[in-house]
mmCIF file of C-alpha atoms in Angstrom:
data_model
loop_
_atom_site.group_PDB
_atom_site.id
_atom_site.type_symbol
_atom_site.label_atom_id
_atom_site.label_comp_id
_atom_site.label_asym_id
_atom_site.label_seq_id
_atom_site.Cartn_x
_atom_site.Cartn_y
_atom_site.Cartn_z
ATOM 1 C CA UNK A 1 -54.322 -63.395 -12.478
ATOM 2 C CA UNK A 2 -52.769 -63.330 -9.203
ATOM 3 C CA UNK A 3 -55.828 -63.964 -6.535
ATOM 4 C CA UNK A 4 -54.751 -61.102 -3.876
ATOM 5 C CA UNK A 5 -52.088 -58.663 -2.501
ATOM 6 C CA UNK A 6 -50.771 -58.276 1.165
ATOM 7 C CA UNK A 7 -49.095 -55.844 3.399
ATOM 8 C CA UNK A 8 -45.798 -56.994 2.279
ATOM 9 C CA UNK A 9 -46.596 -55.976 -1.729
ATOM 10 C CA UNK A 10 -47.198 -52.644 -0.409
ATOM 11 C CA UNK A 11 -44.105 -52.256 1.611
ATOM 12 C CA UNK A 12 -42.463 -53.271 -1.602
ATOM 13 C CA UNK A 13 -43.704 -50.861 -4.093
ATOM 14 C CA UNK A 14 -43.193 -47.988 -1.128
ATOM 15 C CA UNK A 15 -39.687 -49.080 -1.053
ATOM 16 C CA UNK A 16 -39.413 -49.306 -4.607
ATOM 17 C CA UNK A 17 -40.605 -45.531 -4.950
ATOM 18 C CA UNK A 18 -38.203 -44.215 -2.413
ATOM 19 C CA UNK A 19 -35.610 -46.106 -4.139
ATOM 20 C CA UNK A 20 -35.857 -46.408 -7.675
ATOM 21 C CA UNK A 21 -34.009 -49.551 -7.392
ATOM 22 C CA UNK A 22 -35.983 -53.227 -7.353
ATOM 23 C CA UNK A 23 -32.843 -54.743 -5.912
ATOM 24 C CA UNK A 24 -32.567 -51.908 -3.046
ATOM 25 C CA UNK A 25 -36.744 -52.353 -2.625
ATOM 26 C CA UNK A 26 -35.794 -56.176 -2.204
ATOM 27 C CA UNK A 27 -33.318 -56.156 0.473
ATOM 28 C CA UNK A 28 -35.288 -53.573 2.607
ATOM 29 C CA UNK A 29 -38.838 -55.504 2.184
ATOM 30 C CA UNK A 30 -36.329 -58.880 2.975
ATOM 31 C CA UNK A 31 -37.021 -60.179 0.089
ATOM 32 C CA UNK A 32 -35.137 -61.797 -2.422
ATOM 33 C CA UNK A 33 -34.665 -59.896 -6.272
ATOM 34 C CA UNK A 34 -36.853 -63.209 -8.152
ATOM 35 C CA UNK A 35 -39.325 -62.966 -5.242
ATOM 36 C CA UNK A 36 -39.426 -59.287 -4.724
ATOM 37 C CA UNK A 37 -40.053 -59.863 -8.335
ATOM 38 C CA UNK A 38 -42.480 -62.043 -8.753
ATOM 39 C CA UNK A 39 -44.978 -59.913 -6.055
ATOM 40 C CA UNK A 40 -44.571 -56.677 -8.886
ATOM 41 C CA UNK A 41 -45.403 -58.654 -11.721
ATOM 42 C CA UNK A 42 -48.433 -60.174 -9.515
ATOM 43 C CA UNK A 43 -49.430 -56.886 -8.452
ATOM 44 C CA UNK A 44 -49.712 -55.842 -12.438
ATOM 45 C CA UNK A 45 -51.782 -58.766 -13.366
ATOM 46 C CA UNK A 46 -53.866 -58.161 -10.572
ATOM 47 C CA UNK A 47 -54.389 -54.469 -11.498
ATOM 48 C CA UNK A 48 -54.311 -55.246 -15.498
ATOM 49 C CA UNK A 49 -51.742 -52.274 -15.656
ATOM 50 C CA UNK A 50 -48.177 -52.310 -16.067
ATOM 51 C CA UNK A 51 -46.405 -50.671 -12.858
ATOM 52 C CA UNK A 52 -42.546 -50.196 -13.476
ATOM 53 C CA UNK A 53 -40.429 -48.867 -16.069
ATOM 54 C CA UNK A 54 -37.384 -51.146 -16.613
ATOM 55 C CA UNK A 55 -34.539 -49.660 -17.939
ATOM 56 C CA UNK A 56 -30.250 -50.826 -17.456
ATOM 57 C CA UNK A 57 -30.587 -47.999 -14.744
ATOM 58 C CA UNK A 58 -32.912 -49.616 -12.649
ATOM 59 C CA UNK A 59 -36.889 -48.992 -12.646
ATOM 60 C CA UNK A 60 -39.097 -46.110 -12.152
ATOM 61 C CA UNK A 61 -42.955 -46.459 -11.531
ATOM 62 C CA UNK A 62 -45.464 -45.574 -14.016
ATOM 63 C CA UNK A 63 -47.918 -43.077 -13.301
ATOM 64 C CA UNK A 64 -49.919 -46.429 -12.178
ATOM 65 C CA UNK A 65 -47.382 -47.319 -9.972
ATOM 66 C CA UNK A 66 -47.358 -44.007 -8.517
ATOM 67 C CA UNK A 67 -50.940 -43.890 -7.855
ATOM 68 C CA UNK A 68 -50.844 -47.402 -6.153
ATOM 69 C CA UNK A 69 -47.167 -46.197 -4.216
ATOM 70 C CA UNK A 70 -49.599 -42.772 -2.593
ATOM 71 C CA UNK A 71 -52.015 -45.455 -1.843
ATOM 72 C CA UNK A 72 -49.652 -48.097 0.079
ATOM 73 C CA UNK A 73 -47.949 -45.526 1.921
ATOM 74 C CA UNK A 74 -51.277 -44.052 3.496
ATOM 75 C CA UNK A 75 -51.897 -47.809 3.816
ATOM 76 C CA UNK A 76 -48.844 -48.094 6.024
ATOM 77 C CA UNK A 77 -49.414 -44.999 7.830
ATOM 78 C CA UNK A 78 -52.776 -46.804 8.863
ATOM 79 C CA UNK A 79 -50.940 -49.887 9.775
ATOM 80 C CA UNK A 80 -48.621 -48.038 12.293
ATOM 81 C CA UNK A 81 -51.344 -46.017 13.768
ATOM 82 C CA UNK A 82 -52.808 -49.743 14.159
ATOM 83 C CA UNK A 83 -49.893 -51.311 15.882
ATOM 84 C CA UNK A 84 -48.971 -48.515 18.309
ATOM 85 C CA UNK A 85 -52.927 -48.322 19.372
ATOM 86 C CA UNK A 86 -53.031 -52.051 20.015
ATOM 87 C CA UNK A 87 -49.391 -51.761 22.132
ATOM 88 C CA UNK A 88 -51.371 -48.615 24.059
ATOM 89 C CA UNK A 89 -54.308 -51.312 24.557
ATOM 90 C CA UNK A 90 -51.562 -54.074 25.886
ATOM 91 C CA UNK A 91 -50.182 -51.160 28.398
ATOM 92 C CA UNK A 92 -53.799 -50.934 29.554
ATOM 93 C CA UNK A 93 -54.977 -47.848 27.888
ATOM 94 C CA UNK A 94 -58.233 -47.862 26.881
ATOM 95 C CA UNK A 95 -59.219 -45.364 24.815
ATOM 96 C CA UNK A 96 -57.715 -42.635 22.551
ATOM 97 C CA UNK A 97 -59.449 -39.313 21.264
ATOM 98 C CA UNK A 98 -58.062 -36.962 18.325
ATOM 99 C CA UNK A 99 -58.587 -33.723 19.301
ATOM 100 C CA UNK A 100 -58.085 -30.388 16.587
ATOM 101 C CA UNK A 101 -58.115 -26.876 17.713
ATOM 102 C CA UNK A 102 -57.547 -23.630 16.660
ATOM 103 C CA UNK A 103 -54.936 -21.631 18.088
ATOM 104 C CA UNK A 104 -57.550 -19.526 20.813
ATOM 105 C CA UNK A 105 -58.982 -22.935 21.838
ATOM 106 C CA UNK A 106 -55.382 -24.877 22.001
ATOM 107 C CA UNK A 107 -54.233 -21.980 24.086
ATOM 108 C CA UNK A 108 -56.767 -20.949 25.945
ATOM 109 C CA UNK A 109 -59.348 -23.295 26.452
ATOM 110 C CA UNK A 110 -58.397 -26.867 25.982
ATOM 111 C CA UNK A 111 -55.694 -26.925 28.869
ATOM 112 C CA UNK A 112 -57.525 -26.826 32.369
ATOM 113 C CA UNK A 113 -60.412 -29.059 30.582
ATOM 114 C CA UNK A 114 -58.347 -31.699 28.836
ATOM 115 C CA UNK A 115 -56.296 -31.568 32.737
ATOM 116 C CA UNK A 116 -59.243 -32.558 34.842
ATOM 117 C CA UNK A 117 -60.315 -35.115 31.457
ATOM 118 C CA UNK A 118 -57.501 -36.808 32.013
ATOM 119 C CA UNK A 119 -56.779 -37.089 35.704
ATOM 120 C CA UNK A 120 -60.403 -38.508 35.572
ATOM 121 C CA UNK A 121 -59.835 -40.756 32.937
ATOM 122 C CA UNK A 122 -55.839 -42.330 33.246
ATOM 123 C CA UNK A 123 -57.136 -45.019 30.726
ATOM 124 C CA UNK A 124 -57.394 -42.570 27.676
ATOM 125 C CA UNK A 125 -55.146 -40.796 25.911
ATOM 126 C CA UNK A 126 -55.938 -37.535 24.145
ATOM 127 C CA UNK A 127 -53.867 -36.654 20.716
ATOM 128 C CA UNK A 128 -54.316 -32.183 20.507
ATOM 129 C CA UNK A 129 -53.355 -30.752 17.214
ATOM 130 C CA UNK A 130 -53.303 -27.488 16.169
ATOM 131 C CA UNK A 131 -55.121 -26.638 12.788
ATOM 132 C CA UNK A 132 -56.959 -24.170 10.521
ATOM 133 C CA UNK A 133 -60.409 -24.433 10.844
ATOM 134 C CA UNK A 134 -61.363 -25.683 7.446
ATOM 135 C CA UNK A 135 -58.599 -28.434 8.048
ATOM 136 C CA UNK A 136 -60.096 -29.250 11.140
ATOM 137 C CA UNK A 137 -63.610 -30.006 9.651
ATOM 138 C CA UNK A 138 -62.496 -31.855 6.379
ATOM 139 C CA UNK A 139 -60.235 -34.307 8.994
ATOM 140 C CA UNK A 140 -63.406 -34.739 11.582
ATOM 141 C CA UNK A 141 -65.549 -35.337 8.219
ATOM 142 C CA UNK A 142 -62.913 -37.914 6.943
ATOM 143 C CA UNK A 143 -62.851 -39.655 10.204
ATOM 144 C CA UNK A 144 -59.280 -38.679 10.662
ATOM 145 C CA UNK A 145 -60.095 -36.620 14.265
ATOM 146 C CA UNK A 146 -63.152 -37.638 16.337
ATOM 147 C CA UNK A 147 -63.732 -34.301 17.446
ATOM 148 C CA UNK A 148 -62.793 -30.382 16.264
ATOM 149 C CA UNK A 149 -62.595 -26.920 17.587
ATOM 150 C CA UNK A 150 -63.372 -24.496 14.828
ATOM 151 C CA UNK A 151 -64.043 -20.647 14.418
ATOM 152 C CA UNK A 152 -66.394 -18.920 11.598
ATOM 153 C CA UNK A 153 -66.734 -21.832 9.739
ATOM 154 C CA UNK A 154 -69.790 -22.351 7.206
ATOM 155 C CA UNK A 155 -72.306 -25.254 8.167
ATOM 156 C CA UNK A 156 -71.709 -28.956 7.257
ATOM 157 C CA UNK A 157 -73.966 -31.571 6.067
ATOM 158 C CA UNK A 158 -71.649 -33.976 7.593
ATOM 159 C CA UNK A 159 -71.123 -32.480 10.661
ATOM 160 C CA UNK A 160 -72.424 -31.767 13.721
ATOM 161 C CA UNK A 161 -71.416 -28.471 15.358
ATOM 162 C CA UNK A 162 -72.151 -27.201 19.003
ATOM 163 C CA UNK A 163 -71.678 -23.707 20.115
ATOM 164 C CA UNK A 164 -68.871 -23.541 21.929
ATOM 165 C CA UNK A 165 -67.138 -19.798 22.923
ATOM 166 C CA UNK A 166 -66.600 -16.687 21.524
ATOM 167 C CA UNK A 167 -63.865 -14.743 21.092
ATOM 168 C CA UNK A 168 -62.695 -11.919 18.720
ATOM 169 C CA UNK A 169 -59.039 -10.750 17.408
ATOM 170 C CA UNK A 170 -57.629 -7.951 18.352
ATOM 171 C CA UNK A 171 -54.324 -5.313 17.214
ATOM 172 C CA UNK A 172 -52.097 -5.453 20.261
ATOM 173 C CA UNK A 173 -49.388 -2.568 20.395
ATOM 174 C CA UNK A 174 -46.496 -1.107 22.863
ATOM 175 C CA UNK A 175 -48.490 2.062 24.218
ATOM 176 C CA UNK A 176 -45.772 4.426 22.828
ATOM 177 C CA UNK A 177 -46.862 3.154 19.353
ATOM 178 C CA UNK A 178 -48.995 5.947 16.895
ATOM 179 C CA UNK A 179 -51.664 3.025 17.115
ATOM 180 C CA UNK A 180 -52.119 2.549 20.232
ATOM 181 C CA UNK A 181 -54.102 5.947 19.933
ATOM 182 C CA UNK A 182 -56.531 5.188 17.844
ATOM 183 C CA UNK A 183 -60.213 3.566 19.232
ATOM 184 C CA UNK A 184 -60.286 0.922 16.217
ATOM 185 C CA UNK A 185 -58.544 0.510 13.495
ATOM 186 C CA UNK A 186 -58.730 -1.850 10.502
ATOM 187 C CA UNK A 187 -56.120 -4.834 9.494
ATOM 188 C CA UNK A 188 -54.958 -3.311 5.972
ATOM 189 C CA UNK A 189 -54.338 0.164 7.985
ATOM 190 C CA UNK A 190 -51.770 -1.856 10.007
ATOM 191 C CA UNK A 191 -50.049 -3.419 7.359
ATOM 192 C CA UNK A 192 -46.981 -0.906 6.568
ATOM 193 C CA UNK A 193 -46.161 -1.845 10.167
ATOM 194 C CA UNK A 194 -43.960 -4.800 10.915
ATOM 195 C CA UNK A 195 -45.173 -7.360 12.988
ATOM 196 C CA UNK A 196 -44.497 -9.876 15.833
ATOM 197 C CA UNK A 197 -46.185 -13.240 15.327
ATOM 198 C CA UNK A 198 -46.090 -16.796 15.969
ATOM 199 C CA UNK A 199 -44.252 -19.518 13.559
ATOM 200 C CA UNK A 200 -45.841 -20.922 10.907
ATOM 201 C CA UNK A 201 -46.700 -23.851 12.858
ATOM 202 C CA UNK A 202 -49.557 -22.105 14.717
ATOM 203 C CA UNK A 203 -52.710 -22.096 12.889
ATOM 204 C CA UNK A 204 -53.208 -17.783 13.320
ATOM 205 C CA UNK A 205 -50.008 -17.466 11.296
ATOM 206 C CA UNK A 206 -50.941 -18.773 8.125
ATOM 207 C CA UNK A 207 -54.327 -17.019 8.842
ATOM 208 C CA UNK A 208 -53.330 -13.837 9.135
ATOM 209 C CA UNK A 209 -50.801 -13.737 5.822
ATOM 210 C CA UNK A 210 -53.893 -14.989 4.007
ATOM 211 C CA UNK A 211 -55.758 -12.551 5.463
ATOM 212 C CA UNK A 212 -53.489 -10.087 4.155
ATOM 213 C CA UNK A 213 -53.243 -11.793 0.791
ATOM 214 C CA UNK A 214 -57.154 -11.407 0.321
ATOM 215 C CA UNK A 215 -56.306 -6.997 0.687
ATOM 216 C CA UNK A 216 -53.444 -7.740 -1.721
ATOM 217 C CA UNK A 217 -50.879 -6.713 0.628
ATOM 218 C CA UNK A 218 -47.929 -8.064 2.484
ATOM 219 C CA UNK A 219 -47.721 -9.713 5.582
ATOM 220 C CA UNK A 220 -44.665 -8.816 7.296
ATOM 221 C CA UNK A 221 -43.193 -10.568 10.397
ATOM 222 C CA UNK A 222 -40.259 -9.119 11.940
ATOM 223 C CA UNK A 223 -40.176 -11.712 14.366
ATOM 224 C CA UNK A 224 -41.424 -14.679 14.725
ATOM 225 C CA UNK A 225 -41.739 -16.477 18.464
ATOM 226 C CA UNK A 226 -42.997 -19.452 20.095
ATOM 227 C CA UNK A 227 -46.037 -18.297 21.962
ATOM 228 C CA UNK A 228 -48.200 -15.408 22.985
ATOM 229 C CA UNK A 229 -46.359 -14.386 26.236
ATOM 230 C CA UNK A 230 -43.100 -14.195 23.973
ATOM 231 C CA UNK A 231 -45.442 -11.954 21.153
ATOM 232 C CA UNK A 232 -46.531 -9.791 23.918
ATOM 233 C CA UNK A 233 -43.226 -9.179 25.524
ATOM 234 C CA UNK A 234 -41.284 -8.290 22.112
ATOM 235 C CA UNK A 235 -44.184 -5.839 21.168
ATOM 236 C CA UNK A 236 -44.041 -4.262 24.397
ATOM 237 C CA UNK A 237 -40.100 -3.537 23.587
ATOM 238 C CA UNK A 238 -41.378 -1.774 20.209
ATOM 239 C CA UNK A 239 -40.132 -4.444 17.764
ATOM 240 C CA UNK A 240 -43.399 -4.734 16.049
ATOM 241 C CA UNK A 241 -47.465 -4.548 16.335
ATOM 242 C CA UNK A 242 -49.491 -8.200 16.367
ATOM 243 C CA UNK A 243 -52.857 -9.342 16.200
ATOM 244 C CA UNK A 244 -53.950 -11.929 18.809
ATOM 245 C CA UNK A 245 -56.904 -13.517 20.537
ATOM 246 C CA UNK A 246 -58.714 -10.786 22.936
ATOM 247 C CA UNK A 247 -58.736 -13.363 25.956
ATOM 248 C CA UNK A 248 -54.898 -13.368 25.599
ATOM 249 C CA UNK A 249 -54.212 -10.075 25.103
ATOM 250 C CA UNK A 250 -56.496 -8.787 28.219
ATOM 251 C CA UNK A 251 -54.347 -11.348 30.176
ATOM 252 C CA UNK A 252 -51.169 -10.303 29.377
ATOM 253 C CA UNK A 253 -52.034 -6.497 29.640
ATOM 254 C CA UNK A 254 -52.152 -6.540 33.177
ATOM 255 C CA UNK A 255 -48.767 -7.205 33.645
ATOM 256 C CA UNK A 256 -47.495 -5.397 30.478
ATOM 257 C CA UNK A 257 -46.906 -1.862 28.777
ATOM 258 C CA UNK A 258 -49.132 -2.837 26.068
ATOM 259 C CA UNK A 259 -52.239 -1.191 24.316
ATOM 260 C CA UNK A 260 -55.310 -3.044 22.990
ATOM 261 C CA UNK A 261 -57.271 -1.807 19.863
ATOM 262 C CA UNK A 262 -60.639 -3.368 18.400
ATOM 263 C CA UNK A 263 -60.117 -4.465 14.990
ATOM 264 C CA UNK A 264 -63.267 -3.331 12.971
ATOM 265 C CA UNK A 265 -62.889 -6.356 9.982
ATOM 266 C CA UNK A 266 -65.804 -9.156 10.303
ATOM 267 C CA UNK A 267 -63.416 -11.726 10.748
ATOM 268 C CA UNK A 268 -61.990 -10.754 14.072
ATOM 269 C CA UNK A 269 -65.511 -11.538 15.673
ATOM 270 C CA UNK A 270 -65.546 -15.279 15.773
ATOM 271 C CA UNK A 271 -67.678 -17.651 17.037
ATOM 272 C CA UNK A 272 -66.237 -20.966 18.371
ATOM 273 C CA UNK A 273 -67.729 -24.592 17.738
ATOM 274 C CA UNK A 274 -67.213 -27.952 18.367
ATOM 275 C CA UNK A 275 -67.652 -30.449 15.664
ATOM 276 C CA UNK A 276 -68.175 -34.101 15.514
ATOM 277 C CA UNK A 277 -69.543 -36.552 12.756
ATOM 278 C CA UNK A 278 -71.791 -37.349 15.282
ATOM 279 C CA UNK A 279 -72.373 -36.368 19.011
ATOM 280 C CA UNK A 280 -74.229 -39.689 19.717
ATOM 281 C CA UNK A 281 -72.265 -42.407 17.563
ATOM 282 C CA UNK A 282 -68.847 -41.017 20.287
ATOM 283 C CA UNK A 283 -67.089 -43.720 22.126
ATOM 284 C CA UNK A 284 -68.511 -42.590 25.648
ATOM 285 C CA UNK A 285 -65.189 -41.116 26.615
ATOM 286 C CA UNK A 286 -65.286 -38.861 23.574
ATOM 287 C CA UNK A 287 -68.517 -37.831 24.285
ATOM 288 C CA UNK A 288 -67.585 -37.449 27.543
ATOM 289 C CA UNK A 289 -64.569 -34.877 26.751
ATOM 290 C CA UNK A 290 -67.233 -32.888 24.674
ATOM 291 C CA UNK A 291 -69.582 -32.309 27.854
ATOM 292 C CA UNK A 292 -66.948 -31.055 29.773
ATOM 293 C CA UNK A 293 -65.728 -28.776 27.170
ATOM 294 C CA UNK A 294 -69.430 -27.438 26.659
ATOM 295 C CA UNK A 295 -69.952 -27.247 30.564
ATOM 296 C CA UNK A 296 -66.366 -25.072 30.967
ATOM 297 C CA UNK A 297 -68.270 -22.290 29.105
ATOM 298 C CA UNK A 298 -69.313 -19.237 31.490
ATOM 299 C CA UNK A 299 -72.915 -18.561 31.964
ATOM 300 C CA UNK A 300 -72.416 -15.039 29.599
ATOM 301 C CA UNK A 301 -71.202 -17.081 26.723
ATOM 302 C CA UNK A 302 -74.243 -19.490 25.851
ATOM 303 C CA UNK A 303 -76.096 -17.029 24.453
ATOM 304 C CA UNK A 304 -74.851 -15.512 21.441
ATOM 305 C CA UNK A 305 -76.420 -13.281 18.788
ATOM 306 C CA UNK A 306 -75.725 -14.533 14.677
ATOM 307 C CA UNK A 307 -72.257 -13.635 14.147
ATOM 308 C CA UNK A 308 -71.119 -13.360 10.509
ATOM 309 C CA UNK A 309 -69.630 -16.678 9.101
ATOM 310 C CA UNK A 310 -66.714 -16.011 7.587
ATOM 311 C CA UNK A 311 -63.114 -17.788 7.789
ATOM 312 C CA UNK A 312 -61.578 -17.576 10.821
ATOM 313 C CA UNK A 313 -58.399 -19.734 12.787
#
C-alpha cells in the first residue's frame, strides 16, 4: 500500500475529472502518462477502492473517484486561499477578516465603519460578502467567515450573536400608485403588482421570491437594477412597486416622488446581529472591527423589545 498522497495526486484526479482523459490530466499536472499513472493506481491502494473506469475512450471516475475529485478540489481551493494570504503577508499585510452581511447591513451600515476600520488599520484587509442570513451563520459556524451580519435568525449553539440594529422592510411606491393610499398593507396583497428589485445577486432578492413562494404566489420583477437608488428612481417613474429596507427608503424619499407603506407581515420587523464562533478566541483586529460596529449603533437602538424570530435577509 502506497504510504501517502500529496498535493500533486490531487491536482491530478481534479484534472482527470475536468477531463475525462488520463493523458490530458497528465500533461496539465506535468506529468508523464506511466507516472501520472502510477500516482492513480497509488491513490487506489491507498484508499482500498478502485477510482477510474478504463475504457478505449479514455476513463471516467467511479463514484469513489468522484467523492475524492469534490474533496481535492475544495483541497485546492484551500491551497490558493493559502498562497495568496502568505503573498498579502510578504506585501506586509497583516491581517485579513471575512466579513458576511445582509443586504441592509452591506448597504447601510458596514460602509462608514469598515472606512474608518481600515484607514486605522492599513495592515488588514477586510473580504465583505453579501449573503442570506442562514448562509451567513452556517459559513461563520464552519469557520469559513470570522464574523456575520444576520437578521431574524434562530439562536445557535455554536455561535455567538450580539445585538446589533434594527431595521424593518417596507412597500415603497410612486405616490400616484392605488397603494400608496393605503396606511399598511400586507406582502401577498401586493403581489398582482409588478415589481422593481435588485438582481439575484443581492441577498433581499432571493428573499423576497421565497417569501412569496411560502403564500404560493409569484414573484414578479419587471425590472431588475443594480442598487437601491436605481429601485427607487424606476418606481418613482411607475414601472413597478418594491419592498426595501426602511432606512433606505426614508433616505431616498426626501429627494423623490415616492410613498412609503408599513408592511404588516412579521418578517419585515427584523432584528440585526452580529455573529462570531467566538467574540474572545478573534484575532484582535477582528475583534476590534466588531467593537466598532457595536459602538456605530445610536443610543435609541440598544434597547430593543423581543422581536419575533423568523427568517429574514
Amino acid at each position: 500500500m502506497a504510504g501517502h498522497f500529496d498535493l500533486i495526486d490531487l491536482q491530478l484526479i481534479v484534472h482527470i475529472g475536468d477531463q475525462l482523459s488520463l493523458t490530458r490530466a497528465a500533461e496539465k499536472t506535468h506529468l508523464s502518462l506511466p507516472a501520472a499513472s502510477t500516482r492513480v493506481k497509488n491513490l487506489e491502494e491507498y484508499f482500498g477502492t478502485q477510482l477510474l473506469y478504463r475504457t478505449s475512450q479514455g476513463v471516467t471516475l467511479t463514484p469513489s473517484g468522484e467523492a475524492l475529485t469534490r474533496h481535492a478540489r475544495t483541497v485546492m481551493r484551500q491551497v490558493e486561499q493559502l498562497r495568496g494570504d502568505m503573498q498579502e503577508f510578504a506585501r506586509g499585510v497583516k491581517g485579513h477578516v471575512r466579513v458576511l452581511a445582509n443586504t441592509t447591513a452591506m448597504t447601510e451600515f458596514m460602509p462608514a465603519v469598515l472606512g474608518r476600520f481600515l484607514a486605522a488599520h492599513p495592515d488588514v484587509n477586510v473580504e465583505l460578502r453579501e449573503r442570506l442570513s442562514y448562509l451567513i451563520m452556517r459559513a461563520v459556524a464552519e469557520g469559513a467567515a470570522d464574523v456575520g451580519i444576520v437578521a431574524g435568525c434562530t439562536a445557535d449553539p455554536n455561535l455567538e450573536f450580539i445585538p446589533y440594529r434594527r431595521d424593518r422592510l417596507v412597500l415603497v411606491a410612486a405616490r400616484s400608485h392605488a397603494l400608496a393610499k393605503e396606511s399598511a398593507v400586507a406582502f401577498a396583497d401586493t403581489l398582482d403588482n409588478d415589481y422593481v428589485g435588485l438582481s439575484e445577486w443581492s441577498a433581499i432578492h432571493p428573499f423576497l421570491v421565497q417569501a412569496a413562494a411560502a403564500l404560493g404566489r409569484t414573484f414578479k420583477f419587471r425590472v431588475e437594477v443594480g442598487n437601491f437608488e436605481a429601485v427607487c428612481r424606476m418606481i418613482e417613474t411607475g414601472v413597478g412597486i418594491g419592498v426595501i429596507p426602511e432606512s433606505v427608503a426614508v433616505r431616498f424619499a426626501r429627494v423623490l416622488d415616492i410613498a412609503i407603506v408599513p408592511l404588516t407581515d412579521a418578517w419585515a420587523l427584523r432584528a440585526l446581529q452580529i455573529c462570531v464562533r467566538s467574540r474572545d478566541a478573534l484575532p484582535a483586529f477582528a475583534k476590534e472591527l466588531v467593537n466598532m460596529l457595536v459602538d456605530d449603533v445610536p443610543e435609541a437602538e440598544r434597547e430593543r423589545p423581543h422581536e419575533p424570530e423568523v427568517p429574514a435577509v
